[in-house]
Short mmCIF file of C-alpha atoms in Angstrom, two decimals:
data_model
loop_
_atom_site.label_atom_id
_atom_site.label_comp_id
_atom_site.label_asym_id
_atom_site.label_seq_id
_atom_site.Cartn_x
_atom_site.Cartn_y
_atom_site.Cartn_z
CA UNK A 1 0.00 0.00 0.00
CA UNK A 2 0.96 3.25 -0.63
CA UNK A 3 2.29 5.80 2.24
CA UNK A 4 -0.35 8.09 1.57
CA UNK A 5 -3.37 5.88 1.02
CA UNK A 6 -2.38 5.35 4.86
CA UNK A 7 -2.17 8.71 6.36
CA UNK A 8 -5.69 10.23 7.48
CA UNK A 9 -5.44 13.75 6.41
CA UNK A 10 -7.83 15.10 8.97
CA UNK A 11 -5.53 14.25 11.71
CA UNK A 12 -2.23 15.75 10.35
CA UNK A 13 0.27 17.82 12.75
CA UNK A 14 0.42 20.79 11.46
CA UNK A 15 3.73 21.52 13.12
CA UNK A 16 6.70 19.19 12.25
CA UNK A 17 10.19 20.57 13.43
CA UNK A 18 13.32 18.32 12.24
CA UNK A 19 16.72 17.85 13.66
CA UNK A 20 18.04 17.16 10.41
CA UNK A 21 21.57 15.31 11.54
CA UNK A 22 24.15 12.76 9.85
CA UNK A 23 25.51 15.16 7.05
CA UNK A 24 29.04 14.73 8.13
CA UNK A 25 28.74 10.91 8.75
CA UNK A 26 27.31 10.62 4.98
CA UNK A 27 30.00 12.19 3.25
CA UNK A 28 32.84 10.74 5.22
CA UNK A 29 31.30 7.24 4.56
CA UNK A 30 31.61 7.81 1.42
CA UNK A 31 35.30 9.31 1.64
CA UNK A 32 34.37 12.47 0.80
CA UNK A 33 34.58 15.78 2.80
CA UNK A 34 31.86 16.91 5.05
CA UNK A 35 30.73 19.98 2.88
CA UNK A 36 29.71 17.27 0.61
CA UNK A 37 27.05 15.94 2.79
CA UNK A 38 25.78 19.48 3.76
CA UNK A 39 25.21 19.72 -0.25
CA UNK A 40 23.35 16.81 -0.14
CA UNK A 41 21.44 17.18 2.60
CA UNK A 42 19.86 20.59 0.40
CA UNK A 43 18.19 18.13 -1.69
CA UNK A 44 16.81 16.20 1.39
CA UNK A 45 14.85 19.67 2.32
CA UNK A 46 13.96 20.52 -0.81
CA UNK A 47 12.11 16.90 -0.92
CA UNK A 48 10.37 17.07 2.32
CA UNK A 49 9.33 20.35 2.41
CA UNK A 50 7.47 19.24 -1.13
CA UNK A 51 6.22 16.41 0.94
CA UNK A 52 5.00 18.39 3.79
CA UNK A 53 2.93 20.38 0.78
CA UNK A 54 1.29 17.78 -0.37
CA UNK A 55 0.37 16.25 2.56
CA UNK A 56 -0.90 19.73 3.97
CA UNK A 57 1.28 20.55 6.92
CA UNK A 58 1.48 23.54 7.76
CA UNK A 59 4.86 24.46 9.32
CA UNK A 60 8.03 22.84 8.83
CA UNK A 61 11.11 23.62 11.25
CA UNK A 62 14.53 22.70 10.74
CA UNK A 63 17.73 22.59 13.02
CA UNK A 64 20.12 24.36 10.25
CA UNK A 65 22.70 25.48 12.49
CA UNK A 66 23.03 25.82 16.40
CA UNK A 67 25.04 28.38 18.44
CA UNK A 68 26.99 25.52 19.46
CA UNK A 69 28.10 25.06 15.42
CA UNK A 70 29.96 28.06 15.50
CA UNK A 71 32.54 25.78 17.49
CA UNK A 72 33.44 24.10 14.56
CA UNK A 73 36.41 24.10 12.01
CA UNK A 74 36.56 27.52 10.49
CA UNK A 75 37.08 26.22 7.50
CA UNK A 76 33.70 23.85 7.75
CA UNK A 77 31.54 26.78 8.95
CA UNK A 78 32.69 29.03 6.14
CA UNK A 79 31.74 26.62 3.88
CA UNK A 80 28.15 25.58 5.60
CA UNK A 81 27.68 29.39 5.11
CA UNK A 82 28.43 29.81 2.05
CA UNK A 83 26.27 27.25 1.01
CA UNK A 84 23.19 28.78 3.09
CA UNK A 85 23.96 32.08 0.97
CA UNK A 86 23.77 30.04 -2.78
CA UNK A 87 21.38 27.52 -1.62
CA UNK A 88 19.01 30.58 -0.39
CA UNK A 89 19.23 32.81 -3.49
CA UNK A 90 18.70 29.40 -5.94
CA UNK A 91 15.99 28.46 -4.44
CA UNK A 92 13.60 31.40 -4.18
CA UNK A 93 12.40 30.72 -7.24
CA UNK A 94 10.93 27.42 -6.28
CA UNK A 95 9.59 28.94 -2.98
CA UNK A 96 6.78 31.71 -5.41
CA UNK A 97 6.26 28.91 -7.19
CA UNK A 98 5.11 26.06 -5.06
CA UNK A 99 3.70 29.53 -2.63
CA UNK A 100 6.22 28.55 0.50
CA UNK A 101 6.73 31.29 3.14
CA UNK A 102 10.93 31.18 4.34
CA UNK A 103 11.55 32.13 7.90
CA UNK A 104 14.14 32.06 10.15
CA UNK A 105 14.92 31.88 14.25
CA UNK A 106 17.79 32.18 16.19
CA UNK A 107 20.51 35.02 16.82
CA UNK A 108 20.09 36.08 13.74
CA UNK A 109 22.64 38.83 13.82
CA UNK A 110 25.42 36.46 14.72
CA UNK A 111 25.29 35.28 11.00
CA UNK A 112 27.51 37.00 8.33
CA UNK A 113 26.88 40.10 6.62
CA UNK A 114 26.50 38.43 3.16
CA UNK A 115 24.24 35.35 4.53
CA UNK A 116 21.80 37.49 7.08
CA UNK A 117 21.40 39.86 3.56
CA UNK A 118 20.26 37.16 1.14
CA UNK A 119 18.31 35.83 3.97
CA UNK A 120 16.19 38.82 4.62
CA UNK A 121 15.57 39.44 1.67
CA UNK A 122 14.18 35.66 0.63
CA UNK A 123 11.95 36.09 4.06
CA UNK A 124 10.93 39.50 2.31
CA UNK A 125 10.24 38.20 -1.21
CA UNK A 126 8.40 35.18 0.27
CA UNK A 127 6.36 36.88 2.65
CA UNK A 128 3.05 37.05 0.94
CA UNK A 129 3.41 33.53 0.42
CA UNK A 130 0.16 31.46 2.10
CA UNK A 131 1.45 27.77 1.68
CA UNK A 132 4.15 25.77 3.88
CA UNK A 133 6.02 27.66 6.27
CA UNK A 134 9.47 26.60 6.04
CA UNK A 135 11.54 27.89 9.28
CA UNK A 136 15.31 27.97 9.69
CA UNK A 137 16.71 27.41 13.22
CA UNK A 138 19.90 29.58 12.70
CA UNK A 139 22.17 30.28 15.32
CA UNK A 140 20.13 28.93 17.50
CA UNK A 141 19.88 27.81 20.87
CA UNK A 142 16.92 27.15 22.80
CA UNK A 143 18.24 27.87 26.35
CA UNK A 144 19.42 31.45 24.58
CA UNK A 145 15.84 31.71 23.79
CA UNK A 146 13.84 30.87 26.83
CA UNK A 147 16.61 33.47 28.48
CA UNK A 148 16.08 35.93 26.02
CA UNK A 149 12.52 35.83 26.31
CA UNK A 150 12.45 36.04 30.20
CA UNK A 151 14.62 38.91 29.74
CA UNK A 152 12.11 40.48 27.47
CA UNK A 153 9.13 40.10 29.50
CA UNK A 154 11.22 41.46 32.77
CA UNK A 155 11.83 44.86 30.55
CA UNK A 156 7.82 44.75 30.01
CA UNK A 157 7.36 44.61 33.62
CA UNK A 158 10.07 47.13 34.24
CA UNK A 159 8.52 49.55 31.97
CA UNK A 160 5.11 48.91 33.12
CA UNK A 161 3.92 47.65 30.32
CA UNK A 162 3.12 44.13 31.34
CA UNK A 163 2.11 43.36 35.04
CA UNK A 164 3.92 40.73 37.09
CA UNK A 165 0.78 38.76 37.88
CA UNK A 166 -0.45 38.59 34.34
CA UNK A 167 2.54 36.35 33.65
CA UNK A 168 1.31 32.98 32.08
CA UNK A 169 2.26 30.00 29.81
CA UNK A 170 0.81 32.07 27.01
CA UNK A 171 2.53 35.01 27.47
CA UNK A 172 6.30 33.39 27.80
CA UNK A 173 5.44 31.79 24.38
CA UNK A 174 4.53 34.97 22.79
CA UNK A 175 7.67 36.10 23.79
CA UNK A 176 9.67 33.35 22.61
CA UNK A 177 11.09 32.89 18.37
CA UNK A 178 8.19 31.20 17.94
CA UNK A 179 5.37 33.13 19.53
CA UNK A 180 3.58 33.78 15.49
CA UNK A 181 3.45 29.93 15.24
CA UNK A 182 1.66 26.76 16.86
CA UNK A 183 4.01 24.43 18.93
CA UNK A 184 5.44 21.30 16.86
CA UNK A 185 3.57 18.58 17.66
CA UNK A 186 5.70 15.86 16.04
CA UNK A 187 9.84 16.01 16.25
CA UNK A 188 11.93 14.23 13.99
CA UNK A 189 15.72 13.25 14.04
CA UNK A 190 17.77 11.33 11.72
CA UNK A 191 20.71 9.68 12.21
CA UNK A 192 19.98 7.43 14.94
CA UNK A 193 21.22 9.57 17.79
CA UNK A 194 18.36 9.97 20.67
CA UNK A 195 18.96 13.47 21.80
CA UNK A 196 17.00 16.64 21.67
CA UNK A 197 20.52 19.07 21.34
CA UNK A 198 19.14 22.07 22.59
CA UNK A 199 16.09 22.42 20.33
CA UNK A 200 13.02 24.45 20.98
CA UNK A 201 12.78 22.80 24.87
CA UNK A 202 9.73 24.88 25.51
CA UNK A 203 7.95 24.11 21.93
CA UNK A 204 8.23 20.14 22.52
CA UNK A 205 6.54 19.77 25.69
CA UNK A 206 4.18 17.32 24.56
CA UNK A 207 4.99 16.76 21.04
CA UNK A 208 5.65 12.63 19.89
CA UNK A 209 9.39 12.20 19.16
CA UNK A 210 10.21 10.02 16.33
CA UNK A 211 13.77 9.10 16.19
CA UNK A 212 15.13 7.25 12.57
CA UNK A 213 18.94 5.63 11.87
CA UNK A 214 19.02 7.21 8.47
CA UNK A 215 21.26 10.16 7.86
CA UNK A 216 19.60 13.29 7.09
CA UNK A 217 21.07 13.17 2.76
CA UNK A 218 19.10 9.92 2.81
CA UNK A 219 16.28 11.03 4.06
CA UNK A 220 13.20 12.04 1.67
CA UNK A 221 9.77 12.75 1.91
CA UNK A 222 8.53 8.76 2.57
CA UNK A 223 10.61 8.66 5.01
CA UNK A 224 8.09 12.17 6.08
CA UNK A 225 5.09 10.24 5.55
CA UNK A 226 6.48 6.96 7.63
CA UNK A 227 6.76 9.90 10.35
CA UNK A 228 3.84 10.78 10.77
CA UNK A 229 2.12 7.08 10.02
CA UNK A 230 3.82 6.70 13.15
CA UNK A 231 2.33 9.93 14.86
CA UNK A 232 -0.81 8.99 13.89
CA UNK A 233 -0.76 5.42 15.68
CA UNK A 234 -0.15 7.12 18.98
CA UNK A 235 -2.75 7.86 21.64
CA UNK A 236 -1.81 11.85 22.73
CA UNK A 237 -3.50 12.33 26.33
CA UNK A 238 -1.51 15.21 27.61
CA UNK A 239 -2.09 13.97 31.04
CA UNK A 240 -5.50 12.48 30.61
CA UNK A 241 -6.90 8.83 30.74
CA UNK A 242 -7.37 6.93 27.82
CA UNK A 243 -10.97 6.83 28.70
CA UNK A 244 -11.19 10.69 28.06
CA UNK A 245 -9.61 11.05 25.28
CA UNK A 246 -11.79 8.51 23.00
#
């Protein structure tokens, strides 16, 4: 049977985020240097994110690079951003046509001059865009961002413009890189490795976690649709019985 004859399109998440990891362990398998796999692994998002489209999901949000990444060989993260700058302006194109809105979280401003420029202005040119919208995590670390958005709300109380007691769940997530978007409610990594690494903490709270041995260049979009076959066998109670939930 085909993947999609078994996925029930009324019960879709319409948040999947992605830790898409094994670049480097792809190329050097194949005796090649890790820049290689980071090329591949373009045509793994360009794949799934067409999967995500025709399945319907809404948002798509991908580990790209962490604050922790800056940590490795120059040489490496010149290259990884160098790509991000050609893969960005090549593909803009493709984002008006198939109507997918770019985005992008993290510390932004940490990014290089050239790369943070053709990224604005893809976010710019693909703003009116209604269909899939395709996040980068950039820079990004979600322990930076819970601080930063505690941070943010203490200047709101400081000001007066927010009042301590009005603090809630709801507010912290407005104030977090995510606050415009709903919370992921299925998490993917590749690879084989069981770890979250420091990716949207808050956002996860009660999203499934599907974990899969093949490296991120491997992965396509049936490998997407296996995903959330999976998601859809699970019961979600968020704290309730089974009884109350069926």
């Amino acid at each position: 049977m085909d993947y999609l004859d078994q996925i029930d399109l009324s019960r879709l998440p319409r948040h999947v985020a992605i830790i898409m990891d094994g670049n480097g362990r792809w190329a050097k398998g194949k005796g090649k240097l890790r820049i290689f796999g980071h090329h591949n692994g373009v045509t793994s998002v360009r794949d799934v994110v067409e999967g995500a489209d025709k399945l319907g999901i809404k948002y798509i949000t991908l580990y790209t690079f962490s604050s922790e990444n800056w940590n490795r060989p120059k040489l490496e993260v010149m290259a990884i951003m160098e790509l991000m700058v050609t893969t960005i302006h090549k593909e803009v194109p493709g984002f008006m046509k198939n109507n997918i809105r770019l985005n992008a979280i993290g510390d932004l401003n940490m990014l290089p001059e050239k790369c943070l420029r053709e990224l604005n202005s893809a976010i710019e040119t693909t703003s009116g865009n209604t269909g899939v919208v395709l996040t980068l995590a950039l820079s990004y670390s979600s322990r930076r961002e819970i601080v930063s958005a505690a941070k943010n709300i203490a200047i709101k109380v400081k000001n007066g413009e927010l009042d301590v007691n009005d603090i809630n769940e709801e507010v912290f997530e407005q104030n977090l890189f995510t606050g415009d978007m709903p919370n992921p409610e299925l998490l993917i990594r590749t690879s084989g490795e069981y770890r979250i690494s420091n990716y949207l903490l808050w956002q996860i709270a009660y999203a499934e976690l599907y974990f899969t041995a093949k490296l991120w260049p491997d992965f396509r979009k049936e490998d997407l649709y296996e995903a959330v076959i999976d998601f859809q066998k699970r019961e979600r109670r968020f704290g309730l019985t089974s009884e109350q939930v069926n």
